[in-house]
Structures are given as C-alpha cells and as structure tokens.
PDB file of N, CA and C in Angstrom:
ATOM      1  N   GLY A   2     172.465 129.651  20.224  1.00  0.00           N
ATOM      2  CA  GLY A   2     173.265 130.617  20.953  1.00  0.00           C
ATOM      3  C   GLY A   2     174.666 130.712  20.406  1.00  0.00           C
ATOM      4  N   ALA A   3     175.431 131.571  21.005  1.00  0.00           N
ATOM      5  CA  ALA A   3     176.816 131.771  20.584  1.00  0.00           C
ATOM      6  C   ALA A   3     177.660 130.573  21.013  1.00  0.00           C
ATOM      7  N   PRO A   4     178.678 130.226  20.248  1.00  0.00           N
ATOM      8  CA  PRO A   4     179.538 129.118  20.660  1.00  0.00           C
ATOM      9  C   PRO A   4     180.303 129.485  21.928  1.00  0.00           C
ATOM     10  N   PRO A   5     180.585 128.489  22.782  1.00  0.00           N
ATOM     11  CA  PRO A   5     181.306 128.780  24.022  1.00  0.00           C
ATOM     12  C   PRO A   5     182.690 129.349  23.724  1.00  0.00           C
ATOM     13  N   ARG A   6     183.114 130.267  24.569  1.00  0.00           N
ATOM     14  CA  ARG A   6     184.450 130.843  24.419  1.00  0.00           C
ATOM     15  C   ARG A   6     185.441 130.036  25.249  1.00  0.00           C
ATOM     16  N   PRO A   7     186.662 129.829  24.750  1.00  0.00           N
ATOM     17  CA  PRO A   7     187.654 129.097  25.540  1.00  0.00           C
ATOM     18  C   PRO A   7     188.018 129.883  26.790  1.00  0.00           C
ATOM     19  N   GLY A   8     188.452 129.151  27.816  1.00  0.00           N
ATOM     20  CA  GLY A   8     188.900 129.796  29.041  1.00  0.00           C
ATOM     21  C   GLY A   8     187.811 130.024  30.062  1.00  0.00           C
ATOM     22  N   ARG A   9     186.570 129.686  29.743  1.00  0.00           N
ATOM     23  CA  ARG A   9     185.498 129.817  30.722  1.00  0.00           C
ATOM     24  C   ARG A   9     185.559 128.635  31.689  1.00  0.00           C
ATOM     25  N   ALA A  10     185.105 128.851  32.928  1.00  0.00           N
ATOM     26  CA  ALA A  10     185.138 127.775  33.923  1.00  0.00           C
ATOM     27  C   ALA A  10     184.211 126.635  33.534  1.00  0.00           C
ATOM     28  N   GLY A  11     183.149 126.940  32.834  1.00  0.00           N
ATOM     29  CA  GLY A  11     182.196 125.928  32.395  1.00  0.00           C
ATOM     30  C   GLY A  11     180.998 126.629  31.820  1.00  0.00           C
ATOM     31  N   GLU A  12     180.419 126.059  30.809  1.00  0.00           N
ATOM     32  CA  GLU A  12     179.259 126.678  30.176  1.00  0.00           C
ATOM     33  C   GLU A  12     178.004 126.110  30.827  1.00  0.00           C
ATOM     34  N   PRO A  13     177.173 126.940  31.437  1.00  0.00           N
ATOM     35  CA  PRO A  13     175.955 126.416  32.053  1.00  0.00           C
ATOM     36  C   PRO A  13     174.928 126.023  30.995  1.00  0.00           C
ATOM     37  N   VAL A  14     174.186 124.972  31.278  1.00  0.00           N
ATOM     38  CA  VAL A  14     173.067 124.571  30.440  1.00  0.00           C
ATOM     39  C   VAL A  14     171.817 125.064  31.167  1.00  0.00           C
ATOM     40  N   PRO A  15     171.089 126.032  30.594  1.00  0.00           N
ATOM     41  CA  PRO A  15     169.988 126.668  31.325  1.00  0.00           C
ATOM     42  C   PRO A  15     168.981 125.664  31.879  1.00  0.00           C
ATOM     43  N   GLY A  16     168.614 125.855  33.141  1.00  0.00           N
ATOM     44  CA  GLY A  16     167.574 125.061  33.776  1.00  0.00           C
ATOM     45  C   GLY A  16     167.957 123.650  34.157  1.00  0.00           C
ATOM     46  N   THR A  17     169.247 123.305  34.162  1.00  0.00           N
ATOM     47  CA  THR A  17     169.629 121.912  34.399  1.00  0.00           C
ATOM     48  C   THR A  17     170.613 121.719  35.548  1.00  0.00           C
ATOM     49  N   GLN A  18     171.214 122.777  36.076  1.00  0.00           N
ATOM     50  CA  GLN A  18     172.288 122.668  37.074  1.00  0.00           C
ATOM     51  C   GLN A  18     173.517 121.957  36.510  1.00  0.00           C
ATOM     52  N   VAL A  19     173.638 121.925  35.182  1.00  0.00           N
ATOM     53  CA  VAL A  19     174.781 121.257  34.554  1.00  0.00           C
ATOM     54  C   VAL A  19     175.690 122.305  33.937  1.00  0.00           C
ATOM     55  N   GLN A  20     176.992 122.154  34.173  1.00  0.00           N
ATOM     56  CA  GLN A  20     177.989 123.003  33.525  1.00  0.00           C
ATOM     57  C   GLN A  20     179.072 122.110  32.955  1.00  0.00           C
ATOM     58  N   LEU A  21     179.469 122.417  31.716  1.00  0.00           N
ATOM     59  CA  LEU A  21     180.532 121.667  31.058  1.00  0.00           C
ATOM     60  C   LEU A  21     181.156 122.579  30.017  1.00  0.00           C
ATOM     61  N   PRO A  22     182.498 122.673  29.971  1.00  0.00           N
ATOM     62  CA  PRO A  22     183.107 123.509  28.937  1.00  0.00           C
ATOM     63  C   PRO A  22     182.719 123.019  27.545  1.00  0.00           C
ATOM     64  N   GLY A  23     182.573 123.921  26.625  1.00  0.00           N
ATOM     65  CA  GLY A  23     182.203 123.566  25.263  1.00  0.00           C
ATOM     66  C   GLY A  23     183.365 123.063  24.440  1.00  0.00           C
ATOM     67  N   ARG A  24     184.585 123.364  24.876  1.00  0.00           N
ATOM     68  CA  ARG A  24     185.757 122.877  24.141  1.00  0.00           C
ATOM     69  C   ARG A  24     186.902 122.629  25.095  1.00  0.00           C
ATOM     70  N   ALA A  25     187.836 121.809  24.635  1.00  0.00           N
ATOM     71  CA  ALA A  25     188.998 121.468  25.449  1.00  0.00           C
ATOM     72  C   ALA A  25     190.115 121.025  24.515  1.00  0.00           C
ATOM     73  N   ALA A  26     191.329 121.087  25.007  1.00  0.00           N
ATOM     74  CA  ALA A  26     192.488 120.632  24.247  1.00  0.00           C
ATOM     75  C   ALA A  26     192.720 119.145  24.513  1.00  0.00           C
ATOM     76  N   PRO A  27     193.289 118.420  23.544  1.00  0.00           N
ATOM     77  CA  PRO A  27     193.652 117.019  23.797  1.00  0.00           C
ATOM     78  C   PRO A  27     194.562 116.909  25.018  1.00  0.00           C
ATOM     79  N   GLY A  28     194.304 115.909  25.856  1.00  0.00           N
ATOM     80  CA  GLY A  28     195.115 115.688  27.052  1.00  0.00           C
ATOM     81  C   GLY A  28     194.703 116.526  28.246  1.00  0.00           C
ATOM     82  N   ALA A  29     193.720 117.380  28.099  1.00  0.00           N
ATOM     83  CA  ALA A  29     193.304 118.253  29.197  1.00  0.00           C
ATOM     84  C   ALA A  29     192.411 117.511  30.191  1.00  0.00           C
ATOM     85  N   THR A  30     192.325 118.051  31.394  1.00  0.00           N
ATOM     86  CA  THR A  30     191.351 117.603  32.375  1.00  0.00           C
ATOM     87  C   THR A  30     190.240 118.640  32.405  1.00  0.00           C
ATOM     88  N   VAL A  31     189.015 118.181  32.205  1.00  0.00           N
ATOM     89  CA  VAL A  31     187.854 119.069  32.136  1.00  0.00           C
ATOM     90  C   VAL A  31     187.058 118.930  33.424  1.00  0.00           C
ATOM     91  N   ARG A  32     186.692 120.059  34.017  1.00  0.00           N
ATOM     92  CA  ARG A  32     185.878 120.041  35.228  1.00  0.00           C
ATOM     93  C   ARG A  32     184.458 120.442  34.870  1.00  0.00           C
ATOM     94  N   GLY A  33     183.511 119.695  35.410  1.00  0.00           N
ATOM     95  CA  GLY A  33     182.110 119.984  35.159  1.00  0.00           C
ATOM     96  C   GLY A  33     181.314 119.968  36.443  1.00  0.00           C
ATOM     97  N   GLN A  34     180.053 120.293  36.308  1.00  0.00           N
ATOM     98  CA  GLN A  34     179.164 120.310  37.456  1.00  0.00           C
ATOM     99  C   GLN A  34     177.822 119.724  37.031  1.00  0.00           C
ATOM    100  N   ALA A  35     177.215 118.943  37.925  1.00  0.00           N
ATOM    101  CA  ALA A  35     175.911 118.342  37.685  1.00  0.00           C
ATOM    102  C   ALA A  35     175.247 118.129  39.045  1.00  0.00           C
ATOM    103  N   PRO A  36     173.935 117.922  39.074  1.00  0.00           N
ATOM    104  CA  PRO A  36     173.283 117.691  40.365  1.00  0.00           C
ATOM    105  C   PRO A  36     173.886 116.495  41.095  1.00  0.00           C
ATOM    106  N   ALA A  37     173.992 116.594  42.422  1.00  0.00           N
ATOM    107  CA  ALA A  37     174.497 115.482  43.229  1.00  0.00           C
ATOM    108  C   ALA A  37     173.673 114.238  42.932  1.00  0.00           C
ATOM    109  N   GLY A  38     174.359 113.097  42.824  1.00  0.00           N
ATOM    110  CA  GLY A  38     173.670 111.846  42.534  1.00  0.00           C
ATOM    111  C   GLY A  38     173.564 111.529  41.055  1.00  0.00           C
ATOM    112  N   SER A  39     174.019 112.446  40.202  1.00  0.00           N
ATOM    113  CA  SER A  39     174.011 112.172  38.765  1.00  0.00           C
ATOM    114  C   SER A  39     175.100 111.161  38.425  1.00  0.00           C
ATOM    115  N   THR A  40     174.978 110.558  37.252  1.00  0.00           N
ATOM    116  CA  THR A  40     176.023 109.697  36.700  1.00  0.00           C
ATOM    117  C   THR A  40     176.455 110.299  35.374  1.00  0.00           C
ATOM    118  N   VAL A  41     177.772 110.437  35.197  1.00  0.00           N
ATOM    119  CA  VAL A  41     178.320 110.966  33.955  1.00  0.00           C
ATOM    120  C   VAL A  41     178.897 109.795  33.169  1.00  0.00           C
ATOM    121  N   GLU A  42     178.470 109.648  31.912  1.00  0.00           N
ATOM    122  CA  GLU A  42     178.976 108.580  31.050  1.00  0.00           C
ATOM    123  C   GLU A  42     179.869 109.220  29.986  1.00  0.00           C
ATOM    124  N   PHE A  43     181.141 108.775  29.956  1.00  0.00           N
ATOM    125  CA  PHE A  43     182.126 109.386  29.075  1.00  0.00           C
ATOM    126  C   PHE A  43     183.095 108.324  28.598  1.00  0.00           C
ATOM    127  N   ARG A  44     183.116 108.062  27.297  1.00  0.00           N
ATOM    128  CA  ARG A  44     184.044 107.100  26.691  1.00  0.00           C
ATOM    129  C   ARG A  44     183.987 105.744  27.379  1.00  0.00           C
ATOM    130  N   GLY A  45     182.779 105.254  27.672  1.00  0.00           N
ATOM    131  CA  GLY A  45     182.606 103.939  28.260  1.00  0.00           C
ATOM    132  C   GLY A  45     182.762 103.885  29.769  1.00  0.00           C
ATOM    133  N   GLU A  46     183.107 105.007  30.390  1.00  0.00           N
ATOM    134  CA  GLU A  46     183.233 105.052  31.848  1.00  0.00           C
ATOM    135  C   GLU A  46     181.986 105.662  32.456  1.00  0.00           C
ATOM    136  N   ARG A  47     181.673 105.229  33.671  1.00  0.00           N
ATOM    137  CA  ARG A  47     180.583 105.842  34.442  1.00  0.00           C
ATOM    138  C   ARG A  47     181.197 106.522  35.660  1.00  0.00           C
ATOM    139  N   ILE A  48     180.952 107.808  35.792  1.00  0.00           N
ATOM    140  CA  ILE A  48     181.522 108.604  36.885  1.00  0.00           C
ATOM    141  C   ILE A  48     180.367 109.060  37.763  1.00  0.00           C
ATOM    142  N   GLU A  49     180.428 108.704  39.042  1.00  0.00           N
ATOM    143  CA  GLU A  49     179.388 109.129  39.976  1.00  0.00           C
ATOM    144  C   GLU A  49     179.691 110.562  40.424  1.00  0.00           C
ATOM    145  N   VAL A  50     178.666 111.396  40.432  1.00  0.00           N
ATOM    146  CA  VAL A  50     178.815 112.786  40.876  1.00  0.00           C
ATOM    147  C   VAL A  50     178.534 112.823  42.375  1.00  0.00           C
ATOM    148  N   GLY A  51     179.479 113.354  43.135  1.00  0.00           N
ATOM    149  CA  GLY A  51     179.361 113.388  44.591  1.00  0.00           C
ATOM    150  C   GLY A  51     178.444 114.498  45.091  1.00  0.00           C
ATOM    151  N   ASP A  52     178.412 114.640  46.412  1.00  0.00           N
ATOM    152  CA  ASP A  52     177.519 115.618  47.047  1.00  0.00           C
ATOM    153  C   ASP A  52     177.801 117.049  46.613  1.00  0.00           C
ATOM    154  N   ALA A  53     179.064 117.349  46.281  1.00  0.00           N
ATOM    155  CA  ALA A  53     179.410 118.713  45.871  1.00  0.00           C
ATOM    156  C   ALA A  53     178.952 119.010  44.446  1.00  0.00           C
ATOM    157  N   GLY A  54     178.603 117.961  43.684  1.00  0.00           N
ATOM    158  CA  GLY A  54     178.105 118.165  42.330  1.00  0.00           C
ATOM    159  C   GLY A  54     179.184 118.367  41.286  1.00  0.00           C
ATOM    160  N   ARG A  55     180.443 118.109  41.659  1.00  0.00           N
ATOM    161  CA  ARG A  55     181.542 118.344  40.708  1.00  0.00           C
ATOM    162  C   ARG A  55     182.111 117.029  40.199  1.00  0.00           C
ATOM    163  N   PHE A  56     182.617 117.046  38.973  1.00  0.00           N
ATOM    164  CA  PHE A  56     183.269 115.872  38.403  1.00  0.00           C
ATOM    165  C   PHE A  56     184.382 116.325  37.467  1.00  0.00           C
ATOM    166  N   GLU A  57     185.288 115.397  37.149  1.00  0.00           N
ATOM    167  CA  GLU A  57     186.398 115.672  36.238  1.00  0.00           C
ATOM    168  C   GLU A  57     186.422 114.607  35.150  1.00  0.00           C
ATOM    169  N   LEU A  58     186.740 115.047  33.937  1.00  0.00           N
ATOM    170  CA  LEU A  58     186.904 114.146  32.801  1.00  0.00           C
ATOM    171  C   LEU A  58     188.293 114.359  32.223  1.00  0.00           C
ATOM    172  N   ARG A  59     188.964 113.280  31.911  1.00  0.00           N
ATOM    173  CA  ARG A  59     190.293 113.365  31.292  1.00  0.00           C
ATOM    174  C   ARG A  59     190.125 113.161  29.790  1.00  0.00           C
ATOM    175  N   ILE A  60     190.517 114.166  29.028  1.00  0.00           N
ATOM    176  CA  ILE A  60     190.432 114.077  27.575  1.00  0.00           C
ATOM    177  C   ILE A  60     191.685 113.349  27.074  1.00  0.00           C
ATOM    178  N   PRO A  61     191.537 112.262  26.327  1.00  0.00           N
ATOM    179  CA  PRO A  61     192.732 111.571  25.812  1.00  0.00           C
ATOM    180  C   PRO A  61     193.548 112.490  24.901  1.00  0.00           C
ATOM    181  N   ALA A  62     194.851 112.269  24.891  1.00  0.00           N
ATOM    182  CA  ALA A  62     195.740 113.118  24.096  1.00  0.00           C
ATOM    183  C   ALA A  62     195.616 112.854  22.597  1.00  0.00           C
ATOM    184  N   ASP A  63     195.046 111.695  22.232  1.00  0.00           N
ATOM    185  CA  ASP A  63     195.043 111.296  20.822  1.00  0.00           C
ATOM    186  C   ASP A  63     193.679 111.446  20.148  1.00  0.00           C
ATOM    187  N   VAL A  64     192.794 112.280  20.704  1.00  0.00           N
ATOM    188  CA  VAL A  64     191.477 112.459  20.085  1.00  0.00           C
ATOM    189  C   VAL A  64     191.305 113.891  19.603  1.00  0.00           C
ATOM    190  N   ALA A  65     190.399 114.049  18.640  1.00  0.00           N
ATOM    191  CA  ALA A  65     190.026 115.374  18.150  1.00  0.00           C
ATOM    192  C   ALA A  65     188.573 115.296  17.704  1.00  0.00           C
ATOM    193  N   GLY A  66     187.920 116.448  17.687  1.00  0.00           N
ATOM    194  CA  GLY A  66     186.529 116.489  17.271  1.00  0.00           C
ATOM    195  C   GLY A  66     185.590 116.419  18.453  1.00  0.00           C
ATOM    196  N   PRO A  67     184.302 116.322  18.196  1.00  0.00           N
ATOM    197  CA  PRO A  67     183.334 116.342  19.299  1.00  0.00           C
ATOM    198  C   PRO A  67     183.307 115.018  20.066  1.00  0.00           C
ATOM    199  N   LEU A  68     183.355 115.116  21.400  1.00  0.00           N
ATOM    200  CA  LEU A  68     183.225 113.944  22.265  1.00  0.00           C
ATOM    201  C   LEU A  68     181.902 114.058  23.023  1.00  0.00           C
ATOM    202  N   PRO A  69     181.038 113.050  22.937  1.00  0.00           N
ATOM    203  CA  PRO A  69     179.784 113.121  23.678  1.00  0.00           C
ATOM    204  C   PRO A  69     179.987 112.832  25.162  1.00  0.00           C
ATOM    205  N   VAL A  70     179.235 113.550  25.989  1.00  0.00           N
ATOM    206  CA  VAL A  70     179.213 113.346  27.434  1.00  0.00           C
ATOM    207  C   VAL A  70     177.742 113.211  27.818  1.00  0.00           C
ATOM    208  N   ARG A  71     177.365 112.075  28.399  1.00  0.00           N
ATOM    209  CA  ARG A  71     175.968 111.856  28.778  1.00  0.00           C
ATOM    210  C   ARG A  71     175.845 112.012  30.280  1.00  0.00           C
ATOM    211  N   ILE A  72     174.907 112.826  30.709  1.00  0.00           N
ATOM    212  CA  ILE A  72     174.688 113.079  32.128  1.00  0.00           C
ATOM    213  C   ILE A  72     173.288 112.595  32.477  1.00  0.00           C
ATOM    214  N   VAL A  73     173.241 111.581  33.352  1.00  0.00           N
ATOM    215  CA  VAL A  73     171.975 111.025  33.807  1.00  0.00           C
ATOM    216  C   VAL A  73     171.698 111.614  35.189  1.00  0.00           C
ATOM    217  N   ARG A  74     170.696 112.491  35.244  1.00  0.00           N
ATOM    218  CA  ARG A  74     170.378 113.175  36.501  1.00  0.00           C
ATOM    219  C   ARG A  74     169.357 112.368  37.295  1.00  0.00           C
ATOM    220  N   PRO A  75     169.397 112.465  38.640  1.00  0.00           N
ATOM    221  CA  PRO A  75     168.443 111.707  39.451  1.00  0.00           C
ATOM    222  C   PRO A  75     166.994 112.120  39.154  1.00  0.00           C
ATOM    223  N   LEU A  76     166.794 113.376  38.875  1.00  0.00           N
ATOM    224  CA  LEU A  76     165.472 113.883  38.504  1.00  0.00           C
ATOM    225  C   LEU A  76     165.643 114.602  37.180  1.00  0.00           C
ATOM    226  N   GLY A  77     164.915 114.192  36.184  1.00  0.00           N
ATOM    227  CA  GLY A  77     165.052 114.846  34.886  1.00  0.00           C
ATOM    228  C   GLY A  77     165.565 113.894  33.840  1.00  0.00           C
ATOM    229  N   THR A  78     165.399 114.297  32.602  1.00  0.00           N
ATOM    230  CA  THR A  78     165.809 113.450  31.496  1.00  0.00           C
ATOM    231  C   THR A  78     167.332 113.495  31.335  1.00  0.00           C
ATOM    232  N   PRO A  79     167.922 112.423  30.808  1.00  0.00           N
ATOM    233  CA  PRO A  79     169.363 112.442  30.546  1.00  0.00           C
ATOM    234  C   PRO A  79     169.716 113.520  29.516  1.00  0.00           C
ATOM    235  N   LEU A  80     170.889 114.095  29.681  1.00  0.00           N
ATOM    236  CA  LEU A  80     171.387 115.101  28.746  1.00  0.00           C
ATOM    237  C   LEU A  80     172.607 114.535  28.045  1.00  0.00           C
ATOM    238  N   THR A  81     172.708 114.786  26.749  1.00  0.00           N
ATOM    239  CA  THR A  81     173.945 114.464  26.035  1.00  0.00           C
ATOM    240  C   THR A  81     174.543 115.775  25.531  1.00  0.00           C
ATOM    241  N   LEU A  82     175.732 116.082  26.023  1.00  0.00           N
ATOM    242  CA  LEU A  82     176.450 117.296  25.636  1.00  0.00           C
ATOM    243  C   LEU A  82     177.687 116.876  24.863  1.00  0.00           C
ATOM    244  N   ARG A  83     178.304 117.854  24.203  1.00  0.00           N
ATOM    245  CA  ARG A  83     179.522 117.549  23.456  1.00  0.00           C
ATOM    246  C   ARG A  83     180.631 118.523  23.839  1.00  0.00           C
ATOM    247  N   ILE A  84     181.844 117.966  23.941  1.00  0.00           N
ATOM    248  CA  ILE A  84     183.038 118.790  24.131  1.00  0.00           C
ATOM    249  C   ILE A  84     183.787 118.761  22.803  1.00  0.00           C
ATOM    250  N   ASP A  85     184.028 119.925  22.251  1.00  0.00           N
ATOM    251  CA  ASP A  85     184.778 120.031  20.998  1.00  0.00           C
ATOM    252  C   ASP A  85     186.265 119.985  21.341  1.00  0.00           C
ATOM    253  N   VAL A  86     186.917 118.900  20.972  1.00  0.00           N
ATOM    254  CA  VAL A  86     188.333 118.709  21.313  1.00  0.00           C
ATOM    255  C   VAL A  86     189.190 119.148  20.135  1.00  0.00           C
ATOM    256  N   ARG A  87     190.038 120.144  20.384  1.00  0.00           N
ATOM    257  CA  ARG A  87     190.976 120.604  19.363  1.00  0.00           C
ATOM    258  C   ARG A  87     192.143 121.301  20.063  1.00  0.00           C
ATOM    259  N   PRO A  88     193.306 121.332  19.412  1.00  0.00           N
ATOM    260  CA  PRO A  88     194.474 121.950  20.042  1.00  0.00           C
ATOM    261  C   PRO A  88     194.185 123.397  20.454  1.00  0.00           C
ATOM    262  N   ALA A  89     194.782 123.784  21.579  1.00  0.00           N
ATOM    263  CA  ALA A  89     194.536 125.119  22.125  1.00  0.00           C
ATOM    264  C   ALA A  89     194.961 126.223  21.162  1.00  0.00           C
ATOM    265  N   ASP A  90     195.958 125.955  20.317  1.00  0.00           N
ATOM    266  CA  ASP A  90     196.449 127.005  19.407  1.00  0.00           C
ATOM    267  C   ASP A  90     195.683 127.053  18.097  1.00  0.00           C
ATOM    268  N   GLU A  91     194.663 126.201  17.941  1.00  0.00           N
ATOM    269  CA  GLU A  91     193.892 126.192  16.696  1.00  0.00           C
ATOM    270  C   GLU A  91     192.855 127.321  16.726  1.00  0.00           C
ATOM    271  N   ALA A  92     192.846 128.138  15.700  1.00  0.00           N
ATOM    272  CA  ALA A  92     191.934 129.292  15.670  1.00  0.00           C
ATOM    273  C   ALA A  92     190.501 128.841  15.430  1.00  0.00           C
ATOM    274  N   ASP A  93     189.559 129.655  15.855  1.00  0.00           N
ATOM    275  CA  ASP A  93     188.135 129.388  15.610  1.00  0.00           C
ATOM    276  C   ASP A  93     187.797 129.551  14.140  1.00  0.00           C
TER     277      ASP A  93
END
C-alpha cells in the first residue's frame, strides 16, 4: 500500500482493531489504539492497553529510523509494526 501520510491520527491495520501512526518526529508522543487487554511492547517497556483501547508511546529525542512496536492482542497473533522516526521538516 501507499506509505502513511504525516498528520494522520493513526494508520489502521486492516482487520486488527490496531491503529498506529506510520511516522513520528524524535521526542514526539505517539497515540495508538489496540483491543482492550492488549500489551504493547516498545523499547523494553510493556504498556497495558486499558478498556478504552488507547495507549501512548514517547519517542526518544535521540533516535532516528524505524522503531519496532509489538502488540500482543488477547485474541489473535502478535503484531509487530514500525514507526519511522525522522525530523518533521525532513522531506519524503
């Protein structure tokens, strides 16, 4: 498919109830969505997804390139997605 466009609230992953932006700037806070009861694994941290299905990830200011995000859903296989981290002013 087409690469995610910046400024979207979150890119849905078809058939999974998971949304995560495809890119973010260093130091940004990224908001995602996953089924309630999921666990999000990001940079060695485990984040429990609450009843509303929303979670936040803090992108470190000193990283660039793709960061993997693993989402373990209560029903279904784990998903590994990537956030492309690059400065907001960097052209595609």
